[in-house]
Amino acid sequence: MLIVRQLLIAPSRYRDLADGLPGVATNKLADRLRALESTGVIERRPVTGDNAVEYSLTSWGSERREPIASLIRWSTPLMIRGPRRRCLPTRGVVSLSPLCCMLG
């Protein structure tokens, strides 16, 4: 999802994607890029006059802009503040359920 989010902004080279996704291991990024390419979500093109490639969304991937944007809007507050760790239902029993925390 994060790779697609980056590519919704603009086509990017591998290094730009890696820089925009701190904490993502390079082997995981490469694996995800291959998987997204093999499923037709992204494509890679050689950069003219350079020994690099640029990744961009395919037309199919671009058509998913609105659902992806909705998920990003929904998840942004969680990424900023993080999920609450504990919820106290009315019975006083501590629940670690993520759903409980999101609804509470």
mmCIF file of N, CA and C in Angstrom:
data_model
loop_
_atom_site.group_PDB
_atom_site.id
_atom_site.type_symbol
_atom_site.label_atom_id
_atom_site.label_comp_id
_atom_site.label_asym_id
_atom_site.label_seq_id
_atom_site.Cartn_x
_atom_site.Cartn_y
_atom_site.Cartn_z
ATOM 1 N N MET A 1 0.822 -1.185 0.000
ATOM 2 C CA MET A 1 0.000 0.000 0.000
ATOM 3 C C MET A 1 0.872 1.257 0.000
ATOM 4 N N LEU A 2 1.954 1.234 0.771
ATOM 5 C CA LEU A 2 2.806 2.421 0.853
ATOM 6 C C LEU A 2 3.519 2.700 -0.463
ATOM 7 N N ILE A 3 3.904 1.649 -1.163
ATOM 8 C CA ILE A 3 4.549 1.833 -2.462
ATOM 9 C C ILE A 3 3.558 2.456 -3.437
ATOM 10 N N VAL A 4 2.362 1.929 -3.457
ATOM 11 C CA VAL A 4 1.329 2.462 -4.357
ATOM 12 C C VAL A 4 1.038 3.916 -3.999
ATOM 13 N N ARG A 5 0.987 4.210 -2.702
ATOM 14 C CA ARG A 5 0.774 5.602 -2.276
ATOM 15 C C ARG A 5 1.868 6.516 -2.844
ATOM 16 N N GLN A 6 3.119 6.073 -2.751
ATOM 17 C CA GLN A 6 4.219 6.880 -3.288
ATOM 18 C C GLN A 6 4.077 7.068 -4.798
ATOM 19 N N LEU A 7 3.678 6.018 -5.480
ATOM 20 C CA LEU A 7 3.571 6.101 -6.943
ATOM 21 C C LEU A 7 2.327 6.865 -7.385
ATOM 22 N N LEU A 8 1.342 7.003 -6.515
ATOM 23 C CA LEU A 8 0.197 7.863 -6.836
ATOM 24 C C LEU A 8 0.644 9.322 -6.915
ATOM 25 N N ILE A 9 1.656 9.666 -6.131
ATOM 26 C CA ILE A 9 2.185 11.034 -6.142
ATOM 27 C C ILE A 9 2.944 11.293 -7.434
ATOM 28 N N ALA A 10 3.847 10.386 -7.779
ATOM 29 C CA ALA A 10 4.645 10.542 -9.000
ATOM 30 C C ALA A 10 5.425 9.262 -9.263
ATOM 31 N N PRO A 11 5.738 8.979 -10.530
ATOM 32 C CA PRO A 11 6.631 7.863 -10.833
ATOM 33 C C PRO A 11 7.965 8.074 -10.104
ATOM 34 N N SER A 12 8.599 6.984 -9.700
ATOM 35 C CA SER A 12 9.809 7.098 -8.890
ATOM 36 C C SER A 12 10.827 6.036 -9.245
ATOM 37 N N ARG A 13 12.079 6.387 -9.031
ATOM 38 C CA ARG A 13 13.160 5.414 -9.125
ATOM 39 C C ARG A 13 13.215 4.630 -7.823
ATOM 40 N N TYR A 14 13.920 3.513 -7.859
ATOM 41 C CA TYR A 14 14.035 2.649 -6.678
ATOM 42 C C TYR A 14 14.560 3.434 -5.482
ATOM 43 N N ARG A 15 15.628 4.186 -5.677
ATOM 44 C CA ARG A 15 16.241 4.940 -4.571
ATOM 45 C C ARG A 15 15.250 5.940 -3.975
ATOM 46 N N ASP A 16 14.467 6.593 -4.821
ATOM 47 C CA ASP A 16 13.465 7.544 -4.325
ATOM 48 C C ASP A 16 12.396 6.833 -3.488
ATOM 49 N N LEU A 17 11.987 5.651 -3.946
ATOM 50 C CA LEU A 17 11.015 4.872 -3.177
ATOM 51 C C LEU A 17 11.603 4.454 -1.832
ATOM 52 N N ALA A 18 12.845 3.976 -1.859
ATOM 53 C CA ALA A 18 13.492 3.547 -0.618
ATOM 54 C C ALA A 18 13.627 4.714 0.355
ATOM 55 N N ASP A 19 13.992 5.876 -0.146
ATOM 56 C CA ASP A 19 14.129 7.059 0.713
ATOM 57 C C ASP A 19 12.779 7.500 1.279
ATOM 58 N N GLY A 20 11.709 7.313 0.507
ATOM 59 C CA GLY A 20 10.378 7.723 0.941
ATOM 60 C C GLY A 20 9.697 6.726 1.860
ATOM 61 N N LEU A 21 10.319 5.567 2.032
ATOM 62 C CA LEU A 21 9.754 4.518 2.886
ATOM 63 C C LEU A 21 10.776 4.096 3.936
ATOM 64 N N PRO A 22 11.133 5.002 4.849
ATOM 65 C CA PRO A 22 12.143 4.655 5.852
ATOM 66 C C PRO A 22 11.692 3.476 6.698
ATOM 67 N N GLY A 23 12.624 2.615 7.008
ATOM 68 C CA GLY A 23 12.301 1.453 7.830
ATOM 69 C C GLY A 23 11.927 0.224 7.028
ATOM 70 N N VAL A 24 11.721 0.374 5.725
ATOM 71 C CA VAL A 24 11.407 -0.780 4.883
ATOM 72 C C VAL A 24 12.727 -1.341 4.356
ATOM 73 N N ALA A 25 13.000 -2.591 4.660
ATOM 74 C CA ALA A 25 14.239 -3.220 4.211
ATOM 75 C C ALA A 25 14.284 -3.271 2.688
ATOM 76 N N THR A 26 15.474 -3.094 2.126
ATOM 77 C CA THR A 26 15.599 -3.044 0.671
ATOM 78 C C THR A 26 15.178 -4.349 0.008
ATOM 79 N N ASN A 27 15.437 -5.487 0.673
ATOM 80 C CA ASN A 27 15.009 -6.758 0.069
ATOM 81 C C ASN A 27 13.485 -6.866 0.055
ATOM 82 N N LYS A 28 12.812 -6.346 1.090
ATOM 83 C CA LYS A 28 11.344 -6.355 1.115
ATOM 84 C C LYS A 28 10.784 -5.420 0.053
ATOM 85 N N LEU A 29 11.411 -4.260 -0.103
ATOM 86 C CA LEU A 29 10.967 -3.324 -1.128
ATOM 87 C C LEU A 29 11.092 -3.954 -2.510
ATOM 88 N N ALA A 30 12.218 -4.578 -2.777
ATOM 89 C CA ALA A 30 12.423 -5.235 -4.075
ATOM 90 C C ALA A 30 11.395 -6.344 -4.293
ATOM 91 N N ASP A 31 11.121 -7.135 -3.254
ATOM 92 C CA ASP A 31 10.113 -8.202 -3.357
ATOM 93 C C ASP A 31 8.738 -7.633 -3.671
ATOM 94 N N ARG A 32 8.365 -6.572 -2.978
ATOM 95 C CA ARG A 32 7.047 -5.954 -3.189
ATOM 96 C C ARG A 32 6.934 -5.352 -4.582
ATOM 97 N N LEU A 33 7.993 -4.727 -5.033
ATOM 98 C CA LEU A 33 7.971 -4.145 -6.382
ATOM 99 C C LEU A 33 7.782 -5.242 -7.430
ATOM 100 N N ARG A 34 8.499 -6.351 -7.268
ATOM 101 C CA ARG A 34 8.337 -7.471 -8.206
ATOM 102 C C ARG A 34 6.913 -8.007 -8.172
ATOM 103 N N ALA A 35 6.360 -8.155 -6.982
ATOM 104 C CA ALA A 35 4.990 -8.677 -6.852
ATOM 105 C C ALA A 35 3.982 -7.715 -7.477
ATOM 106 N N LEU A 36 4.131 -6.426 -7.231
ATOM 107 C CA LEU A 36 3.212 -5.444 -7.816
ATOM 108 C C LEU A 36 3.332 -5.405 -9.335
ATOM 109 N N GLU A 37 4.559 -5.587 -9.831
ATOM 110 C CA GLU A 37 4.755 -5.610 -11.280
ATOM 111 C C GLU A 37 4.138 -6.871 -11.890
ATOM 112 N N SER A 38 4.329 -8.000 -11.229
ATOM 113 C CA SER A 38 3.804 -9.259 -11.795
ATOM 114 C C SER A 38 2.277 -9.311 -11.776
ATOM 115 N N THR A 39 1.645 -8.560 -10.898
ATOM 116 C CA THR A 39 0.179 -8.539 -10.844
ATOM 117 C C THR A 39 -0.424 -7.410 -11.676
ATOM 118 N N GLY A 40 0.429 -6.617 -12.322
ATOM 119 C CA GLY A 40 -0.072 -5.589 -13.224
ATOM 120 C C GLY A 40 -0.457 -4.276 -12.563
ATOM 121 N N VAL A 41 -0.027 -4.078 -11.323
ATOM 122 C CA VAL A 41 -0.349 -2.833 -10.629
ATOM 123 C C VAL A 41 0.643 -1.732 -11.001
ATOM 124 N N ILE A 42 1.920 -2.107 -11.121
ATOM 125 C CA ILE A 42 2.953 -1.133 -11.499
ATOM 126 C C ILE A 42 3.726 -1.653 -12.702
ATOM 127 N N GLU A 43 4.474 -0.743 -13.305
ATOM 128 C CA GLU A 43 5.371 -1.126 -14.394
ATOM 129 C C GLU A 43 6.704 -0.427 -14.180
ATOM 130 N N ARG A 44 7.741 -1.016 -14.728
ATOM 131 C CA ARG A 44 9.056 -0.396 -14.645
ATOM 132 C C ARG A 44 9.544 -0.096 -16.050
ATOM 133 N N ARG A 45 10.127 1.068 -16.194
ATOM 134 C CA ARG A 45 10.642 1.500 -17.498
ATOM 135 C C ARG A 45 12.063 1.992 -17.335
ATOM 136 N N PRO A 46 12.909 1.693 -18.301
ATOM 137 C CA PRO A 46 14.273 2.234 -18.229
ATOM 138 C C PRO A 46 14.258 3.750 -18.368
ATOM 139 N N VAL A 47 15.149 4.402 -17.639
ATOM 140 C CA VAL A 47 15.297 5.853 -17.740
ATOM 141 C C VAL A 47 16.253 6.129 -18.885
ATOM 142 N N THR A 48 15.819 6.937 -19.831
ATOM 143 C CA THR A 48 16.628 7.242 -21.012
ATOM 144 C C THR A 48 17.945 7.892 -20.605
ATOM 145 N N GLY A 49 19.048 7.370 -21.150
ATOM 146 C CA GLY A 49 20.364 7.935 -20.899
ATOM 147 C C GLY A 49 20.910 7.647 -19.520
ATOM 148 N N ASP A 50 20.310 6.707 -18.818
ATOM 149 C CA ASP A 50 20.751 6.395 -17.467
ATOM 150 C C ASP A 50 20.655 4.888 -17.278
ATOM 151 N N ASN A 51 21.383 4.380 -16.332
ATOM 152 C CA ASN A 51 21.332 2.952 -16.042
ATOM 153 C C ASN A 51 20.391 2.708 -14.863
ATOM 154 N N ALA A 52 19.201 3.244 -14.953
ATOM 155 C CA ALA A 52 18.225 3.130 -13.868
ATOM 156 C C ALA A 52 16.853 2.839 -14.459
ATOM 157 N N VAL A 53 15.932 2.450 -13.599
ATOM 158 C CA VAL A 53 14.549 2.248 -14.014
ATOM 159 C C VAL A 53 13.653 3.134 -13.158
ATOM 160 N N GLU A 54 12.499 3.420 -13.713
ATOM 161 C CA GLU A 54 11.504 4.216 -13.013
ATOM 162 C C GLU A 54 10.247 3.376 -12.884
ATOM 163 N N TYR A 55 9.651 3.406 -11.706
ATOM 164 C CA TYR A 55 8.422 2.669 -11.455
ATOM 165 C C TYR A 55 7.243 3.626 -11.532
ATOM 166 N N SER A 56 6.161 3.147 -12.121
ATOM 167 C CA SER A 56 4.941 3.944 -12.189
ATOM 168 C C SER A 56 3.748 3.000 -12.136
ATOM 169 N N LEU A 57 2.604 3.560 -11.826
ATOM 170 C CA LEU A 57 1.381 2.760 -11.816
ATOM 171 C C LEU A 57 0.942 2.481 -13.240
ATOM 172 N N THR A 58 0.424 1.312 -13.468
ATOM 173 C CA THR A 58 -0.196 1.015 -14.754
ATOM 174 C C THR A 58 -1.542 1.741 -14.788
ATOM 175 N N SER A 59 -2.205 1.703 -15.919
ATOM 176 C CA SER A 59 -3.526 2.330 -15.965
ATOM 177 C C SER A 59 -4.468 1.634 -14.992
ATOM 178 N N TRP A 60 -4.352 0.311 -14.852
ATOM 179 C CA TRP A 60 -5.173 -0.429 -13.895
ATOM 180 C C TRP A 60 -4.881 0.051 -12.480
ATOM 181 N N GLY A 61 -3.609 0.223 -12.135
ATOM 182 C CA GLY A 61 -3.237 0.701 -10.815
ATOM 183 C C GLY A 61 -3.734 2.115 -10.558
ATOM 184 N N SER A 62 -3.654 2.968 -11.564
ATOM 185 C CA SER A 62 -4.111 4.359 -11.416
ATOM 186 C C SER A 62 -5.615 4.446 -11.211
ATOM 187 N N GLU A 63 -6.339 3.502 -11.785
ATOM 188 C CA GLU A 63 -7.800 3.507 -11.633
ATOM 189 C C GLU A 63 -8.234 3.221 -10.197
ATOM 190 N N ARG A 64 -7.323 2.746 -9.369
ATOM 191 C CA ARG A 64 -7.638 2.456 -7.961
ATOM 192 C C ARG A 64 -7.306 3.630 -7.053
ATOM 193 N N ARG A 65 -7.099 4.805 -7.620
ATOM 194 C CA ARG A 65 -6.713 5.996 -6.855
ATOM 195 C C ARG A 65 -7.690 6.290 -5.714
ATOM 196 N N GLU A 66 -8.980 6.326 -5.992
ATOM 197 C CA GLU A 66 -9.961 6.702 -4.958
ATOM 198 C C GLU A 66 -10.032 5.703 -3.801
ATOM 199 N N PRO A 67 -10.135 4.396 -4.060
ATOM 200 C CA PRO A 67 -10.152 3.475 -2.909
ATOM 201 C C PRO A 67 -8.868 3.557 -2.085
ATOM 202 N N ILE A 68 -7.748 3.704 -2.750
ATOM 203 C CA ILE A 68 -6.474 3.799 -2.029
ATOM 204 C C ILE A 68 -6.418 5.095 -1.237
ATOM 205 N N ALA A 69 -6.854 6.192 -1.844
ATOM 206 C CA ALA A 69 -6.871 7.480 -1.137
ATOM 207 C C ALA A 69 -7.779 7.403 0.092
ATOM 208 N N SER A 70 -8.889 6.708 -0.021
ATOM 209 C CA SER A 70 -9.794 6.546 1.124
ATOM 210 C C SER A 70 -9.124 5.766 2.247
ATOM 211 N N LEU A 71 -8.430 4.694 1.905
ATOM 212 C CA LEU A 71 -7.715 3.920 2.919
ATOM 213 C C LEU A 71 -6.607 4.750 3.574
ATOM 214 N N ILE A 72 -5.929 5.568 2.787
ATOM 215 C CA ILE A 72 -4.876 6.420 3.337
ATOM 216 C C ILE A 72 -5.471 7.436 4.302
ATOM 217 N N ARG A 73 -6.580 8.059 3.906
ATOM 218 C CA ARG A 73 -7.230 9.029 4.797
ATOM 219 C C ARG A 73 -7.676 8.356 6.101
ATOM 220 N N TRP A 74 -8.187 7.140 5.994
ATOM 221 C CA TRP A 74 -8.649 6.422 7.161
ATOM 222 C C TRP A 74 -7.485 6.038 8.081
ATOM 223 N N SER A 75 -6.355 5.625 7.508
ATOM 224 C CA SER A 75 -5.251 5.115 8.317
ATOM 225 C C SER A 75 -4.287 6.191 8.800
ATOM 226 N N THR A 76 -4.307 7.378 8.226
ATOM 227 C CA THR A 76 -3.348 8.412 8.610
ATOM 228 C C THR A 76 -3.390 8.737 10.101
ATOM 229 N N PRO A 77 -4.560 8.917 10.707
ATOM 230 C CA PRO A 77 -4.552 9.195 12.145
ATOM 231 C C PRO A 77 -3.894 8.074 12.960
ATOM 232 N N LEU A 78 -4.057 6.832 12.532
ATOM 233 C CA LEU A 78 -3.423 5.716 13.243
ATOM 234 C C LEU A 78 -1.911 5.777 13.117
ATOM 235 N N MET A 79 -1.425 6.189 11.953
ATOM 236 C CA MET A 79 0.019 6.272 11.753
ATOM 237 C C MET A 79 0.606 7.441 12.527
ATOM 238 N N ILE A 80 -0.160 8.508 12.700
ATOM 239 C CA ILE A 80 0.340 9.690 13.404
ATOM 240 C C ILE A 80 0.355 9.462 14.908
ATOM 241 N N ARG A 81 -0.783 9.024 15.470
ATOM 242 C CA ARG A 81 -0.859 8.864 16.922
ATOM 243 C C ARG A 81 -0.630 7.432 17.372
ATOM 244 N N GLY A 82 -0.744 6.492 16.447
ATOM 245 C CA GLY A 82 -0.611 5.085 16.801
ATOM 246 C C GLY A 82 -1.884 4.571 17.439
ATOM 247 N N PRO A 83 -2.107 3.279 17.377
ATOM 248 C CA PRO A 83 -3.317 2.727 17.995
ATOM 249 C C PRO A 83 -3.208 2.790 19.507
ATOM 250 N N ARG A 84 -4.349 2.919 20.146
ATOM 251 C CA ARG A 84 -4.359 2.837 21.605
ATOM 252 C C ARG A 84 -4.021 1.414 21.993
ATOM 253 N N ARG A 85 -3.296 1.261 23.039
ATOM 254 C CA ARG A 85 -2.833 -0.069 23.448
ATOM 255 C C ARG A 85 -3.883 -0.833 24.262
ATOM 256 N N ARG A 86 -4.727 -0.135 24.982
ATOM 257 C CA ARG A 86 -5.691 -0.822 25.838
ATOM 258 C C ARG A 86 -7.056 -0.178 25.704
ATOM 259 N N CYS A 87 -8.068 -0.983 25.810
ATOM 260 C CA CYS A 87 -9.445 -0.509 25.836
ATOM 261 C C CYS A 87 -10.119 -1.133 27.054
ATOM 262 N N LEU A 88 -10.984 -0.387 27.655
ATOM 263 C CA LEU A 88 -11.710 -0.911 28.807
ATOM 264 C C LEU A 88 -13.190 -1.016 28.470
ATOM 265 N N PRO A 89 -13.647 -2.194 28.068
ATOM 266 C CA PRO A 89 -15.077 -2.374 27.829
ATOM 267 C C PRO A 89 -15.843 -2.171 29.129
ATOM 268 N N THR A 90 -17.157 -2.075 29.029
ATOM 269 C CA THR A 90 -17.990 -1.756 30.190
ATOM 270 C C THR A 90 -17.844 -2.767 31.321
ATOM 271 N N ARG A 91 -17.495 -3.993 31.034
ATOM 272 C CA ARG A 91 -17.352 -5.012 32.076
ATOM 273 C C ARG A 91 -16.030 -4.876 32.839
ATOM 274 N N GLY A 92 -15.155 -3.988 32.416
ATOM 275 C CA GLY A 92 -13.894 -3.784 33.116
ATOM 276 C C GLY A 92 -12.808 -4.770 32.711
ATOM 277 N N VAL A 93 -13.072 -5.622 31.737
ATOM 278 C CA VAL A 93 -12.071 -6.574 31.272
ATOM 279 C C VAL A 93 -11.215 -5.888 30.220
ATOM 280 N N VAL A 94 -9.909 -5.975 30.356
ATOM 281 C CA VAL A 94 -9.005 -5.333 29.401
ATOM 282 C C VAL A 94 -8.998 -6.134 28.111
ATOM 283 N N SER A 95 -9.200 -5.441 26.996
ATOM 284 C CA SER A 95 -9.183 -6.068 25.679
ATOM 285 C C SER A 95 -8.081 -5.442 24.851
ATOM 286 N N LEU A 96 -7.320 -6.253 24.166
ATOM 287 C CA LEU A 96 -6.286 -5.740 23.273
ATOM 288 C C LEU A 96 -6.737 -5.793 21.820
ATOM 289 N N SER A 97 -8.019 -5.989 21.608
ATOM 290 C CA SER A 97 -8.547 -6.099 20.261
ATOM 291 C C SER A 97 -8.365 -4.796 19.501
ATOM 292 N N PRO A 98 -7.703 -4.820 18.323
ATOM 293 C CA PRO A 98 -7.547 -3.594 17.544
ATOM 294 C C PRO A 98 -8.897 -2.991 17.158
ATOM 295 N N LEU A 99 -9.891 -3.831 16.896
ATOM 296 C CA LEU A 99 -11.204 -3.314 16.533
ATOM 297 C C LEU A 99 -11.811 -2.536 17.699
ATOM 298 N N CYS A 100 -11.680 -3.083 18.887
ATOM 299 C CA CYS A 100 -12.182 -2.393 20.078
ATOM 300 C C CYS A 100 -11.511 -1.039 20.206
ATOM 301 N N CYS A 101 -10.209 -1.005 20.001
ATOM 302 C CA CYS A 101 -9.451 0.235 20.159
ATOM 303 C C CYS A 101 -9.859 1.266 19.101
ATOM 304 N N MET A 102 -10.121 0.817 17.888
ATOM 305 C CA MET A 102 -10.494 1.752 16.835
ATOM 306 C C MET A 102 -11.899 2.322 17.077
ATOM 307 N N LEU A 103 -12.768 1.489 17.613
ATOM 308 C CA LEU A 103 -14.150 1.932 17.814
ATOM 309 C C LEU A 103 -14.314 2.685 19.122
ATOM 310 N N GLY A 104 -13.401 2.444 20.059
ATOM 311 C CA GLY A 104 -13.549 3.020 21.389
ATOM 312 C C GLY A 104 -13.136 4.407 21.428
#
